[in-house]
Tab-separated table of C-alpha atoms in Angstrom:
chain	number	residue	atom	x	y	z
E	1	MET	CA	105.542	38.618	45.992
E	2	ASP	CA	104.039	40.259	42.940
E	3	THR	CA	101.857	37.935	40.901
E	4	GLN	CA	100.637	38.138	37.356
E	5	LYS	CA	99.115	35.795	34.783
E	6	ILE	CA	101.920	33.563	33.568
E	7	THR	CA	101.582	31.597	30.378
E	8	LEU	CA	101.309	27.943	31.399
E	9	GLN	CA	102.949	26.655	28.232
E	10	ARG	CA	106.144	28.531	29.064
E	11	LEU	CA	106.186	27.080	32.556
E	12	ALA	CA	105.688	23.479	31.445
E	13	PRO	CA	109.404	22.570	31.029
E	14	VAL	CA	110.199	23.572	34.596
E	15	ALA	CA	106.938	23.019	36.468
E	16	VAL	CA	107.791	19.572	37.830
E	17	ALA	CA	111.316	20.551	38.831
E	18	LEU	CA	110.055	23.700	40.509
E	19	LEU	CA	107.470	21.799	42.548
E	20	LEU	CA	110.075	19.304	43.720
E	21	THR	CA	112.411	22.139	44.661
E	22	LEU	CA	109.686	23.792	46.720
E	23	LEU	CA	108.788	20.603	48.544
E	24	VAL	CA	112.279	19.462	49.418
E	25	GLY	CA	113.800	22.901	49.889
E	26	CYS	CA	111.561	24.077	52.713
E	27	SER	CA	113.399	26.869	54.473
E	28	SER	CA	112.690	28.546	57.758
E	29	ILE	CA	113.337	32.102	58.834
E	30	PRO	CA	116.329	31.978	61.203
E	31	THR	CA	115.509	32.853	64.784
E	32	MET	CA	116.576	36.425	65.476
E	33	VAL	CA	117.575	38.004	68.763
E	34	PRO	CA	116.163	41.499	68.360
E	35	ASP	CA	117.616	42.995	71.528
E	36	MET	CA	120.296	45.100	69.892
E	37	ALA	CA	118.960	48.291	71.446
E	38	LEU	CA	119.618	46.771	74.876
E	39	ARG	CA	123.337	46.309	74.319
E	40	PRO	CA	125.851	48.794	75.771
E	41	SER	CA	125.492	51.984	73.761
E	42	ARG	CA	128.285	53.563	71.773
E	43	ALA	CA	128.640	56.781	69.854
E	44	VAL	CA	126.466	56.825	66.747
E	45	GLN	CA	128.603	57.016	63.601
E	46	LEU	CA	127.107	58.866	60.654
E	47	GLU	CA	128.426	59.244	57.126
E	48	GLY	CA	128.018	62.139	54.758
E	49	ALA	CA	128.939	63.062	51.220
E	50	HIS	CA	132.653	62.917	52.023
E	51	GLY	CA	132.792	59.924	54.361
E	52	ALA	CA	132.529	59.481	58.126
E	53	LEU	CA	131.556	62.533	60.171
E	54	SER	CA	133.276	63.587	63.351
E	55	PRO	CA	131.475	63.023	66.671
E	56	LYS	CA	130.845	66.780	66.898
E	57	GLN	CA	129.335	66.939	63.401
E	58	SER	CA	127.168	63.903	64.103
E	59	LYS	CA	125.905	65.411	67.346
E	60	GLU	CA	124.984	68.693	65.657
E	61	ILE	CA	123.104	66.980	62.841
E	62	LEU	CA	121.194	64.702	65.201
E	63	ALA	CA	120.183	67.667	67.342
E	64	LYS	CA	118.587	69.326	64.301
E	65	LEU	CA	116.470	66.235	63.653
E	66	LYS	CA	114.741	66.529	67.019
E	67	LYS	CA	111.757	68.788	67.559
E	68	ASP	CA	112.293	71.558	70.107
E	69	GLY	CA	110.798	70.718	73.467
E	70	ASP	CA	109.777	67.170	72.548
E	71	ASP	CA	110.826	64.087	74.458
E	72	THR	CA	113.569	62.693	72.234
E	73	ASN	CA	114.273	59.432	74.043
E	74	ILE	CA	112.318	57.487	71.413
E	75	PHE	CA	114.347	58.956	68.569
E	76	ASP	CA	117.617	58.279	70.398
E	77	LYS	CA	116.596	54.675	70.994
E	78	HIS	CA	115.844	53.971	67.340
E	79	LEU	CA	118.990	55.783	66.275
E	80	ALA	CA	121.087	53.625	68.593
E	81	LEU	CA	119.330	50.540	67.305
E	82	GLU	CA	120.160	51.356	63.689
E	83	SER	CA	123.803	51.987	64.537
E	84	GLU	CA	124.121	48.614	66.280
E	85	ILE	CA	122.897	46.513	63.369
E	86	VAL	CA	125.825	45.493	61.206
E	87	GLY	CA	125.473	46.437	57.555
E	88	SER	CA	125.360	49.585	55.492
E	89	PRO	CA	125.943	52.922	57.211
E	90	LEU	CA	123.506	55.598	58.297
E	91	VAL	CA	123.973	58.359	55.741
E	92	VAL	CA	123.098	62.021	56.265
E	93	GLY	CA	122.563	64.822	53.770
E	94	ASN	CA	119.815	63.276	51.663
E	95	LYS	CA	116.626	64.646	50.160
E	96	VAL	CA	113.819	62.073	50.315
E	97	GLU	CA	110.536	62.465	48.449
E	98	LEU	CA	107.449	60.281	48.880
E	99	LEU	CA	105.939	59.118	45.594
E	100	ILE	CA	102.370	57.872	45.780
E	101	ASP	CA	101.057	55.425	43.139
E	102	GLY	CA	102.185	54.680	39.596
E	103	PRO	CA	101.525	57.890	37.643
E	104	THR	CA	103.483	60.104	40.056
E	105	THR	CA	106.321	57.594	40.353
E	106	TYR	CA	106.664	56.987	36.625
E	107	ASN	CA	106.692	60.694	35.821
E	108	ALA	CA	109.462	61.252	38.382
E	109	MET	CA	111.431	58.327	36.923
E	110	PHE	CA	110.983	59.569	33.351
E	111	ALA	CA	112.251	63.015	34.323
E	112	ALA	CA	115.330	61.509	35.986
E	113	ILE	CA	116.051	59.221	33.017
E	114	GLU	CA	115.713	62.041	30.517
E	115	ALA	CA	118.140	64.152	32.573
E	116	ALA	CA	120.758	61.367	32.842
E	117	LYS	CA	124.229	62.287	31.611
E	118	ASP	CA	126.446	59.287	32.449
E	119	HIS	CA	124.578	56.051	33.246
E	120	ILE	CA	121.273	54.477	34.274
E	121	ASN	CA	121.130	51.315	36.395
E	122	MET	CA	117.721	49.676	36.737
E	123	GLU	CA	116.634	46.529	38.588
E	124	THR	CA	113.040	45.292	38.610
E	125	PHE	CA	110.982	42.199	39.302
E	126	ILE	CA	108.404	42.864	36.582
E	127	ILE	CA	108.831	44.801	33.357
E	128	GLU	CA	105.905	44.114	31.051
E	129	ASN	CA	105.517	44.437	27.316
E	130	ASP	CA	102.722	47.003	27.613
E	131	GLU	CA	102.345	50.749	27.302
E	132	VAL	CA	104.347	51.495	30.442
E	133	GLY	CA	107.105	48.989	29.695
E	134	GLN	CA	107.432	50.185	26.122
E	135	ARG	CA	107.729	53.794	27.274
E	136	PHE	CA	110.577	52.846	29.597
E	137	ILE	CA	112.391	50.879	26.892
E	138	GLU	CA	111.962	53.733	24.413
E	139	LEU	CA	113.471	56.233	26.854
E	140	LEU	CA	116.318	53.874	27.792
E	141	VAL	CA	117.160	53.188	24.146
E	142	ASN	CA	117.226	56.927	23.375
E	143	LYS	CA	119.561	57.586	26.301
E	144	GLN	CA	121.832	54.701	25.303
E	145	ARG	CA	122.097	56.092	21.782
E	146	SER	CA	123.003	59.488	23.212
E	147	GLY	CA	125.980	57.979	25.064
E	148	VAL	CA	124.413	57.291	28.470
E	149	GLN	CA	125.137	53.691	29.508
E	150	VAL	CA	122.043	51.679	30.443
E	151	ASN	CA	122.334	48.517	32.583
E	152	LEU	CA	119.105	46.605	33.263
E	153	ILE	CA	118.390	43.618	35.520
E	154	TYR	CA	114.992	41.937	35.339
E	155	ASP	CA	113.682	38.851	37.104
E	156	SER	CA	113.077	35.782	34.950
E	157	VAL	CA	109.908	34.664	36.768
E	158	GLY	CA	108.459	38.105	37.402
E	159	SER	CA	108.868	39.016	33.735
E	160	LEU	CA	108.076	35.568	32.365
E	161	ASN	CA	105.424	36.901	29.996
E	162	THR	CA	107.767	39.495	28.537
E	163	PRO	CA	109.251	38.198	25.241
E	164	ALA	CA	112.994	38.332	24.639
E	165	ALA	CA	112.349	40.546	21.616
E	166	PHE	CA	111.116	43.274	23.965
E	167	PHE	CA	114.721	43.856	25.111
E	168	THR	CA	116.297	43.618	21.642
E	169	PRO	CA	116.243	47.359	20.818
E	170	LEU	CA	118.051	48.160	24.068
E	171	ILE	CA	120.657	45.439	23.523
E	172	GLU	CA	121.242	46.446	19.906
E	173	SER	CA	121.755	50.061	20.935
E	174	GLY	CA	124.530	49.011	23.353
E	175	GLY	CA	122.584	48.578	26.582
E	176	LYS	CA	123.433	45.728	28.965
E	177	VAL	CA	120.531	43.439	29.924
E	178	LEU	CA	120.762	40.725	32.580
E	179	GLU	CA	118.084	38.084	33.295
E	180	PHE	CA	118.156	37.172	36.997
E	181	ASN	CA	118.248	33.396	37.653
E	182	PRO	CA	116.794	32.279	34.298
E	183	VAL	CA	113.836	29.914	34.506
E	184	ASN	CA	115.318	27.874	31.671
E	185	PRO	CA	118.079	25.785	33.305
E	186	LEU	CA	119.990	25.753	30.012
E	187	ASN	CA	120.498	29.509	30.383
E	188	ALA	CA	121.645	29.362	34.002
E	189	ARG	CA	125.005	31.063	34.529
E	190	LYS	CA	125.604	29.194	37.782
E	191	THR	CA	123.640	26.688	39.905
E	192	TRP	CA	119.985	26.631	38.846
E	193	GLN	CA	118.096	28.413	41.630
E	194	VAL	CA	114.609	28.938	40.282
E	195	THR	CA	113.071	29.578	43.719
E	196	GLN	CA	115.414	32.504	44.392
E	197	ARG	CA	113.966	35.630	42.807
E	198	ASP	CA	115.024	39.264	42.441
E	199	HIS	CA	112.033	41.116	43.861
E	200	ARG	CA	113.808	44.485	44.065
E	201	LYS	CA	112.578	47.685	42.428
E	202	LEU	CA	115.572	49.985	42.047
E	203	LEU	CA	116.524	52.788	39.666
E	204	ILE	CA	119.793	54.736	39.985
E	205	VAL	CA	120.602	57.666	37.718
E	206	ASP	CA	124.166	58.968	37.386
E	207	GLY	CA	124.975	57.522	40.812
E	208	LYS	CA	123.297	60.561	42.369
E	209	THR	CA	119.584	59.771	42.462
E	210	ALA	CA	117.938	56.527	43.586
E	211	PHE	CA	114.340	55.281	43.395
E	212	VAL	CA	113.176	52.474	45.704
E	213	GLY	CA	109.755	51.098	46.598
E	214	GLY	CA	107.050	48.645	45.625
E	215	ILE	CA	106.190	49.711	42.070
E	216	ASN	CA	106.949	47.420	39.139
E	217	ILE	CA	107.005	48.439	35.485
E	218	SER	CA	103.451	47.606	34.416
E	219	SER	CA	100.283	49.252	33.133
E	220	VAL	CA	98.352	47.997	36.162
E	221	TYR	CA	99.682	51.184	37.760
E	222	SER	CA	98.233	53.462	35.078
E	223	ARG	CA	95.641	54.961	37.429
E	224	GLY	CA	96.237	56.568	40.821
E	225	SER	CA	94.302	55.413	43.889
E	226	HIS	CA	93.665	58.875	45.349
E	227	GLY	CA	92.524	60.578	42.153
E	228	GLY	CA	96.111	61.478	41.342
E	229	GLY	CA	95.673	61.262	37.586
E	230	SER	CA	96.612	58.560	35.130
E	231	PHE	CA	99.479	57.582	32.890
E	232	GLY	CA	99.610	56.869	29.191
E	233	LYS	CA	97.648	57.683	26.097
E	234	SER	CA	95.065	54.960	26.445
E	235	LYS	CA	92.121	55.619	28.739
E	236	PRO	CA	92.395	53.624	31.991
E	237	ASP	CA	89.793	50.912	32.487
E	238	LYS	CA	87.615	52.309	35.269
E	239	ASP	CA	86.089	48.887	35.831
E	240	LYS	CA	89.448	47.764	37.211
E	241	GLN	CA	90.593	48.905	40.617
E	242	PRO	CA	93.595	51.248	40.684
E	243	TRP	CA	96.747	49.994	42.404
E	244	ARG	CA	97.806	51.716	45.618
E	245	ASP	CA	101.584	51.717	46.089
E	246	THR	CA	104.418	53.776	47.556
E	247	HIS	CA	107.849	54.621	46.187
E	248	LEU	CA	110.751	56.930	47.106
E	249	ARG	CA	112.991	59.327	45.227
E	250	MET	CA	116.277	59.954	47.048
E	251	ALA	CA	119.025	62.395	46.101
E	252	GLY	CA	122.319	62.645	47.931
E	253	PRO	CA	125.068	60.436	49.362
E	254	ILE	CA	122.710	57.499	49.999
E	255	ALA	CA	122.613	56.887	46.234
E	256	GLY	CA	126.106	55.424	46.516
E	257	GLU	CA	124.906	52.745	48.940
E	258	PHE	CA	122.102	51.680	46.604
E	259	GLN	CA	124.607	51.663	43.741
E	260	LYS	CA	126.719	49.139	45.648
E	261	LEU	CA	123.702	46.845	45.981
E	262	PHE	CA	122.936	47.004	42.260
E	263	LEU	CA	126.524	46.277	41.242
E	264	ALA	CA	126.774	43.410	43.751
E	265	THR	CA	123.776	41.735	42.114
E	266	TRP	CA	125.234	42.255	38.643
E	267	PHE	CA	128.521	40.608	39.579
E	268	GLN	CA	126.912	37.795	41.601
E	269	GLN	CA	124.764	36.949	38.597
E	270	GLN	CA	127.866	36.927	36.386
E	271	GLY	CA	126.596	39.670	34.131
E	272	ALA	CA	128.630	40.860	31.152
E	273	PRO	CA	131.486	43.273	31.939
E	274	LEU	CA	130.121	46.761	32.462
E	275	GLU	CA	131.272	49.761	30.508
E	276	ILE	CA	133.549	52.092	32.443
E	277	LYS	CA	131.400	54.912	33.749
E	278	SER	CA	131.288	57.215	36.770
E	279	TYR	CA	129.293	54.839	38.961
E	280	PHE	CA	130.528	56.492	42.154
E	281	PRO	CA	130.729	60.227	41.450
E	282	GLU	CA	131.558	62.831	44.048
E	283	LEU	CA	128.323	63.461	45.924
E	284	SER	CA	127.064	66.528	47.736
E	285	THR	CA	124.548	67.200	50.484
E	286	GLN	CA	121.013	67.502	49.090
E	287	GLY	CA	118.859	67.606	52.228
E	288	ASN	CA	118.696	66.713	55.904
E	289	ASN	CA	117.309	63.152	55.844
E	290	VAL	CA	119.193	60.308	57.520
E	291	VAL	CA	118.803	57.168	55.406
E	292	ARG	CA	120.050	53.619	55.454
E	293	ALA	CA	120.040	51.370	52.376
E	294	ILE	CA	119.267	47.740	53.206
E	295	GLY	CA	119.474	44.872	50.753
E	296	SER	CA	118.743	41.242	51.543
E	297	SER	CA	119.613	38.140	49.543
E	298	PRO	CA	118.692	34.454	49.979
E	299	GLU	CA	122.391	33.664	49.729
E	300	GLU	CA	122.961	35.389	53.081
E	301	SER	CA	122.585	33.535	56.384
E	302	TYR	CA	119.595	35.693	57.347
E	303	SER	CA	117.551	38.612	56.043
E	304	LEU	CA	119.010	41.900	57.211
E	305	ILE	CA	115.692	43.615	56.423
E	306	PHE	CA	113.791	41.129	58.593
E	307	SER	CA	116.261	41.530	61.446
E	308	THR	CA	116.102	45.323	61.251
E	309	LEU	CA	112.300	45.438	61.165
E	310	LEU	CA	111.925	42.906	63.963
E	311	SER	CA	114.325	44.897	66.122
E	312	ALA	CA	112.468	48.155	65.454
E	313	ILE	CA	109.137	46.529	66.366
E	314	ASN	CA	110.577	45.165	69.595
E	315	SER	CA	111.890	48.642	70.441
E	316	ALA	CA	108.589	50.445	69.700
E	317	GLU	CA	107.186	52.550	72.539
E	318	THR	CA	104.107	54.351	71.179
E	319	ASN	CA	102.838	53.053	67.837
E	320	ILE	CA	103.459	50.722	64.902
E	321	PHE	CA	101.603	51.547	61.694
E	322	LEU	CA	102.280	48.814	59.158
E	323	THR	CA	101.049	48.687	55.549
E	324	ASN	CA	101.696	45.554	53.520
E	325	ALA	CA	100.298	43.853	50.460
E	326	TYR	CA	101.144	40.257	51.402
E	327	PHE	CA	101.065	39.658	55.146
E	328	VAL	CA	101.860	36.029	56.016
E	329	PRO	CA	103.935	36.404	59.197
E	330	ASP	CA	106.216	33.861	60.820
E	331	PRO	CA	106.028	33.110	64.584
E	332	GLN	CA	108.687	35.699	65.434
E	333	MET	CA	106.816	38.521	63.711
E	334	LEU	CA	103.535	37.483	65.326
E	335	ALA	CA	105.136	37.397	68.762
E	336	ALA	CA	106.805	40.775	68.248
E	337	LEU	CA	103.527	42.460	67.280
E	338	LYS	CA	101.578	40.884	70.144
E	339	ASN	CA	104.279	41.746	72.677
E	340	ALA	CA	104.235	45.341	71.461
E	341	VAL	CA	100.529	45.588	72.305
E	342	LYS	CA	101.247	44.204	75.771
E	343	ARG	CA	103.725	47.078	76.244
E	344	GLY	CA	100.962	49.546	75.440
E	345	VAL	CA	101.952	50.152	71.811
E	346	ASP	CA	99.173	51.006	69.349
E	347	VAL	CA	99.627	48.403	66.580
E	348	ARG	CA	97.680	48.915	63.354
E	349	LEU	CA	97.873	46.782	60.221
E	350	LEU	CA	96.673	48.147	56.889
E	351	LEU	CA	96.095	45.181	54.571
E	352	PRO	CA	94.327	44.669	51.227
E	353	GLU	CA	90.669	43.808	50.822
E	354	LYS	CA	91.393	42.522	47.310
E	355	THR	CA	94.620	41.274	45.812
E	356	ASP	CA	96.201	39.736	42.738
E	357	SER	CA	96.789	36.526	44.726
E	358	PHE	CA	93.731	35.059	46.432
E	359	LEU	CA	95.848	32.269	47.951
E	360	VAL	CA	97.981	34.828	49.782
E	361	LEU	CA	94.913	36.862	50.761
E	362	ASN	CA	93.293	33.836	52.403
E	363	ALA	CA	96.526	32.788	54.076
E	364	SER	CA	96.852	36.300	55.487
E	365	ARG	CA	93.279	36.283	56.788
E	366	SER	CA	93.906	32.984	58.552
E	367	TYR	CA	95.897	35.034	61.105
E	368	TYR	CA	93.174	37.632	61.725
E	369	ASP	CA	91.527	35.906	64.691
E	370	GLU	CA	94.848	35.519	66.496
E	371	LEU	CA	95.836	39.135	65.763
E	372	LEU	CA	92.487	40.655	66.689
E	373	SER	CA	92.364	38.614	69.889
E	374	ALA	CA	95.681	40.218	70.832
E	375	ASP	CA	94.128	43.703	70.378
E	376	ILE	CA	96.002	44.391	67.150
E	377	LYS	CA	93.875	46.639	64.938
E	378	ILE	CA	93.326	45.514	61.336
E	379	PHE	CA	92.098	47.686	58.469
E	380	GLU	CA	91.460	46.606	54.874
E	381	ARG	CA	91.971	49.140	52.086
E	382	GLN	CA	88.848	49.569	49.927
E	383	ASP	CA	88.476	50.689	46.293
E	384	ALA	CA	92.105	49.995	45.386
E	385	LEU	CA	94.452	47.056	45.156
E	386	LEU	CA	96.910	47.668	47.981
E	387	HIS	CA	100.483	46.816	46.978
E	388	ALA	CA	102.512	49.105	49.265
E	389	LYS	CA	105.126	47.865	51.746
E	390	THR	CA	105.724	50.542	54.396
E	391	VAL	CA	106.130	50.851	58.160
E	392	VAL	CA	106.316	53.860	60.485
E	393	ILE	CA	107.186	53.286	64.149
E	394	ASP	CA	106.998	55.848	66.966
E	395	GLY	CA	106.792	58.594	64.359
E	396	VAL	CA	110.589	58.536	63.850
E	397	TRP	CA	111.489	55.211	62.199
E	398	SER	CA	110.162	54.626	58.689
E	399	THR	CA	110.842	52.107	55.957
E	400	ILE	CA	109.691	51.798	52.349
E	401	GLY	CA	110.762	49.146	49.893
E	402	SER	CA	109.991	45.934	48.043
E	403	THR	CA	109.760	43.629	51.066
E	404	ASN	CA	106.501	41.843	51.805
E	405	LEU	CA	105.917	40.381	55.246
E	406	ASP	CA	105.842	36.785	54.093
E	407	TRP	CA	108.157	33.794	54.047
E	408	ARG	CA	109.128	34.221	50.407
E	409	SER	CA	110.421	37.756	50.917
E	410	PHE	CA	112.510	36.814	53.951
E	411	VAL	CA	113.835	33.460	52.726
E	412	ASN	CA	113.846	33.248	48.919
E	413	ASN	CA	113.827	36.781	47.512
E	414	GLN	CA	116.337	39.519	46.938
E	415	GLU	CA	114.702	42.586	48.487
E	416	ILE	CA	115.616	46.222	48.984
E	417	ASN	CA	114.415	48.838	51.483
E	418	ALA	CA	115.263	52.315	52.653
E	419	VAL	CA	115.061	53.165	56.361
E	420	ILE	CA	114.545	56.865	57.097
E	421	LEU	CA	115.073	58.281	60.594
E	422	GLY	CA	113.519	61.516	61.743
E	423	GLN	CA	110.278	63.082	62.889
E	424	ASP	CA	109.657	65.216	59.813
E	425	PHE	CA	109.566	62.271	57.434
E	426	GLY	CA	107.748	60.194	60.034
E	427	ALA	CA	105.030	62.851	60.079
E	428	GLN	CA	104.635	62.516	56.302
E	429	MET	CA	104.295	58.771	56.690
E	430	GLN	CA	101.668	59.276	59.388
E	431	VAL	CA	99.627	61.562	57.111
E	432	LEU	CA	99.803	58.981	54.317
E	433	PHE	CA	98.726	56.169	56.648
E	434	ASP	CA	95.792	58.226	57.959
E	435	LYS	CA	94.713	59.044	54.411
E	436	ASP	CA	94.659	55.343	53.563
E	437	LEU	CA	92.614	54.656	56.682
E	438	GLU	CA	89.959	57.056	55.368
E	439	SER	CA	89.448	54.615	52.481
E	440	SER	CA	89.628	51.514	54.656
E	441	LYS	CA	87.299	49.341	56.707
E	442	GLN	CA	88.225	48.259	60.216
E	443	ILE	CA	87.856	44.547	60.921
E	444	THR	CA	86.483	43.753	64.362
E	445	LEU	CA	86.819	40.423	66.144
E	446	GLU	CA	83.062	40.120	66.650
E	447	ALA	CA	82.277	40.645	62.966
E	448	TRP	CA	85.197	38.477	61.854
E	449	ARG	CA	83.956	35.458	63.779
E	450	LYS	CA	80.642	35.694	61.921
E	451	ARG	CA	82.220	35.140	58.499
E	452	ALA	CA	80.992	32.318	56.297
E	453	LEU	CA	82.151	28.733	56.697
E	454	SER	CA	83.375	28.741	53.096
E	455	ALA	CA	85.748	31.610	53.939
E	456	ARG	CA	87.130	29.685	56.919
E	457	ILE	CA	87.797	26.635	54.752
E	458	LYS	CA	89.668	28.722	52.160
E	459	GLU	CA	91.761	30.341	54.879
E	460	ARG	CA	92.695	27.049	56.499
E	461	ALA	CA	93.639	25.522	53.145
E	462	ALA	CA	95.762	28.532	52.196
E	463	ARG	CA	97.487	28.483	55.596
E	464	LEU	CA	98.980	25.096	54.728
E	465	TRP	CA	100.963	26.809	51.940
E	466	ALA	CA	102.126	29.775	54.039
E	467	ARG	CA	105.833	28.965	53.803
E	468	TRP	CA	105.807	28.774	50.011
E	469	LEU	CA	103.704	31.843	49.197
C-alpha cells in the first residue's frame, strides 16, 4: 500500500459505496501448505533465451552458481522449492542490477527509455503531476513521436490526484493509456471493483529490459537516503525525510516473462487494441542470474507471491532478513517466522520508524510484543521513510518487488516481484541490509514494554483495521 493525500471532494461520489464494499467484502488469505520442498524431488527445469535447457545444460549452470568448497545443500533446497511451485519458469542468462532509491532508479529508467527503439510498456500505482511525473511524460511523448509505441497503465486510486489532462499529450501523440479499475463506476469497463488495485511498478523497454521494485513515479523520491544525490532541477526540501526504496533493472530472457504479465493486465482490463510491435523479440543471454517473475492478482484463488514467500520462509535454515514498509502479517506469516526462530534461524525485520500511513504503522507495531517475545529481532530505519519490500533468505534466495506484507497486498492488490537465486546476488542483498541496519535502531522487548499508554491505545485501535489496511 502506497498512500498519498487524496482530494476528499473527488472521493465523495464513491466514499459510501467503497466503505460498504470494504465492510461486506472482508476477505481472508487462503490457508497455504508451504511444504513443497518436502515433496519427492524431480529434476530442476531451467529456461534460457531459446527455451527449455537440457538436463546437462541445467546442471552445468547450477554448478557455476555455487561457491567452491561451500556447503550447497541450502541452495539446492531453495532451487528445488522454486521448481515445485507452479507458475512462471526459472529463467537463466539474466543480468540483474540493484537500484537504490529514487534518483538512481529514475536515471536508469530515463536512459532505458531514451534508448528504446520499438516499444515501452509501463505499469505503475502512482504517477503524479509533479516534476518527476512530468519528466516521464515528456520523455514518453518524445519517444512516441519518434515512432516508439508507448503503452501506460496507471492505477485509478493510486493516481487519484493526477488530472486527466496530465495524460493528454501522450494520448494525442499516439500513446495508449489505460486507467486500472476506474474509481468512477460510470467509467468501469467491467464489474466495478474499486477495492482491487494495481499496485505494480513495472517498466519494460523493447521487450529486452525490465524494471521492477517499490518505486512509484513521484517527487517524494527526489532525494536519496544514503547521500546518493538528488533528482530534478528544484532543490530538495531537506526538512523532509528522503524515501528509502529498492528497485531492479533486469536484462535478458526474464524480460519476456514480465512482458507476459503486463499484457495480461492490459487484456484483462479490456484496454484498447495495441499497436503491432515486437513485444517478444529474440532474446540473448546477458548474465548469469537465475530469475523468476511472479505476478499476483486478486482474481486468482490465492496469491502466488504469498505462497512462494511463505514456502521460502518455512524452508529457511540459517537466516531471514526481511525489509518491508507495511508489515501487517496474517496468522500464517506470524507462525512461519516464529517457527523459523525455533529451528535456529536468525530472523530480522527491518521496518520503518516513520511512514506515510500512521494507521498502518500503529497496526504493525501492535505485533511487536508477540514478535519480540518469540526472539525475532526488529529494527526501525531512522532518518528516512522506508518504502522498500525485499527479503533475502539463507544468502541464496532473494526477492524484490511491489508486495507489502499486509492483507491488502495478498488479497486485494495486483503485485509483482522478482525472485533471484544465487549466492552472488544474495551477498549484495546482505550488504544492502547491513547498510540499512547502520541507520536503524533495534527495538528490544524490555524497552518496548515501557512505551506510553497512548501508543498502546493507538496500536490496539489500528489492529482492528488490520484486514483492510
